[in-house]
Amino acid sequence: MTTAASTAIATKDLRKSYGKQVALAGLDLEVPTGVVYGFLGPNGAGKTTTMRLLTGLIRPNSGTITMLGQKFDRTRGDILHDVGALIESPSFYPHLSARDNLIVFGATGRHVPRARVEELLEMVGLQDRASDRVSRYSLGMRQRLGIALAMLNDPKLLLLDEPANGLDPAGIVALRDTLKRLAADGKTVFVSSHILPEVQQMADIVGIVASGKLVTQGPLDQLLASQALVRVRIEPEQTPEAMQILTRLAGDGHVEVTYPDIAWIVARVAVNRAAEVNKALAQAGIFASGLEAGSDLETLFMQLTAPPPPTQAPARPGAVSGWNSGVAS
Amino acid sequence: MSLAIVGIRKFWTRSATLVSLIIAVALVGLLLILEGFAYSSASKQADVQKSTFEWLLTFPSAYDGVLAFTASFAGIIGLIYVATVAGSEWTWGTLKVAVARGQSRSQYAIATFASLAILVLVGLVVTYAVGLLAAAIGGSLAGFKLGNPGDPTAVGQALVKLARAGIGLVALTSLGYAITMVAKSQMAGIGTVIGYFIVSIIGPAFLPDAVKEVFKYLPFSVASDAIGLQGPPGSVSGSANSIDPNLALLVAVAWLIGCLAVTAIAVERTEITG
């Protein structure tokens, strides 16, 4: 348990409903200062609702929010002077230039000096187009400007909703480097994203939310280690025999065939037993054409957010798994 | 930089601002020139008609006549303009950005209206000035002498009446602003304004006396009565459907304060989910 001074965001039993639709069902977040925190969850899990609550756009039904060591509610807008946010799609006055948008928004909240505007335009690579109307900007340029807007008041805490959306590869790398640098400087970056490999590359800590509740939270390395997996690729006709061997090795661990046509089998086995797995299969005359040890964020995410298997009606023929899973709100 | 000044900067360059001004100037200017043209084209004019045209197109009476024209057009155009611009604070998500930056919601709403009110007042003055010029041109087309536009008493009275018209106009636009901000919708603001405008014109002819009495105190009526205009010769000053100009001015200010208070409270309480 971190102390209040070292915690950038702490929510306790945070609940929010829209009518009968429950968006958050008791969220307990704890985001330490000076880290990049990846906030993950399927569509409708409550990520955007959380962002809106953290920026005072909406009120919780119950629960508390503490930000930067102070209890936050809508009467404490001053706390947001140290918070920068990019929520949902970036919003601007389309008839104004990038520079004018930053100047106009710089007059809201805590005053921002003009020099800061030019500094940010250069940082996000828009200085050459700073006088162009935003209505002429591409999605990626608008996203860059949104990031500049979020950083306008040199915030201690950055809340970013899908910040890499629309960015080109160079922009994504630059964003990642910037966010890591900010965290190294002691600032806290709270990133909600669906691009799991991107989060895996930049986040120190992740929290995964599903159906309005946090399902796990912790340092990324530890979470991935706790979910250690060994994946082997074999000939499809050898799947049943391989399953028996791996099930024996996994003990209580889960074993499943992920892509039946190419027979990737995933077994929850400690990473350091990968060689043992390979040997056991080889002794049974099953030679793996691929073997991977360790977990990735995508696998972890899918395991933690997958809905329970259907107990009644079988899946509709042709239904694609994943599109309708986990949508709570 | 204060929020209201920044607001002028952000709204001044909007196409809606320029389009609204062009429409107001064109309508008032063209109609006044056409009045002169219509009078000159007619074969014989009844005395009362002639006096009405002279009142409108010669000075110093044109100061009142043009202001009556300007105020009525500026009222409806100003209302639609304010509702349009205020609505985009919701649809563009710019209010959301300001609030997420820790800006006080009610302060932002009031400052935004102050910016719009200043632009509307500039529009009123520009339209009035163009209207006076158009009246002079129309009078010339009608064959009237210009009269005495430099009469200091008349100019002083015209400036006072313009100021009163400005207060009435700002009160009127605050209604459109309040509806838009409370409903979070441009269409709600514009639709209500147009509906109310139509009802305010045709309503008094059909409505029972008790309802007419209420109409006298509604924004369109008080904004008009607050100016204290003298009608053309032969018209009845202070008709049954109007109230005392000073009382109208007070009621207009009350509407302004009421609309802004409702807006501030609604914006403070509402959830910003768009």
XYZ file of C-alpha atoms in Angstrom, chain A residues 16 18 52 55-59 74 77 80-81 85 87-89 91-96 100 103-112 149 152-153, chain B residues 1-3 6 9-15 88-89 92-105 108 267-274:
72
model
C -21.314 5.250 -11.430
C -26.272 5.870 -16.178
C -14.648 11.611 -16.960
C -11.638 15.235 -14.694
C -14.833 16.302 -12.928
C -16.991 16.050 -16.033
C -19.398 13.735 -14.243
C -20.174 12.931 -10.601
C -16.291 18.938 -8.599
C -11.438 22.240 -9.810
C -7.158 19.935 -12.140
C -4.729 22.819 -12.680
C -6.216 15.388 -19.990
C -10.407 12.419 -23.155
C -12.023 10.549 -26.031
C -11.340 12.399 -29.290
C -11.701 18.722 -29.107
C -10.822 22.086 -30.643
C -12.276 25.159 -32.300
C -11.978 24.017 -35.929
C -11.885 27.553 -37.354
C -8.871 28.493 -35.231
C -4.778 30.017 -31.349
C -3.745 30.235 -26.543
C -7.528 30.167 -26.116
C -7.476 27.077 -23.909
C -4.443 28.467 -22.084
C -6.747 31.176 -20.738
C -8.883 28.545 -18.997
C -7.854 26.953 -15.724
C -4.371 28.071 -14.755
C -2.882 30.727 -17.032
C -0.295 29.461 -19.506
C -3.197 20.601 -25.167
C -0.276 22.787 -21.742
C -0.019 23.568 -18.049
C -5.858 37.201 -20.978
C -9.360 37.247 -19.540
C -11.861 34.643 -20.599
C -10.299 35.291 -25.377
C -10.940 36.230 -30.205
C -12.347 32.744 -30.714
C -15.808 33.821 -31.869
C -14.823 36.813 -33.995
C -13.240 34.608 -36.638
C -16.156 32.190 -36.879
C -17.997 32.232 -40.170
C -21.056 24.382 -30.572
C -19.420 24.554 -27.142
C -17.294 20.504 -30.452
C -16.451 19.369 -26.925
C -14.657 22.626 -26.114
C -16.595 23.154 -22.883
C -15.412 19.676 -21.852
C -11.793 20.682 -22.440
C -12.157 23.878 -20.396
C -13.786 22.036 -17.488
C -11.153 19.281 -17.575
C -8.540 22.038 -17.267
C -10.058 23.086 -13.958
C -12.000 26.052 -15.279
C -15.058 27.017 -13.223
C -18.098 25.981 -15.252
C -16.868 29.946 -18.260
C -23.947 24.170 -16.382
C -22.631 23.652 -12.858
C -24.959 20.720 -12.258
C -24.970 18.979 -15.599
C -22.928 15.926 -16.512
C -20.635 16.405 -19.484
C -20.674 13.125 -21.315
C -20.379 14.148 -24.967
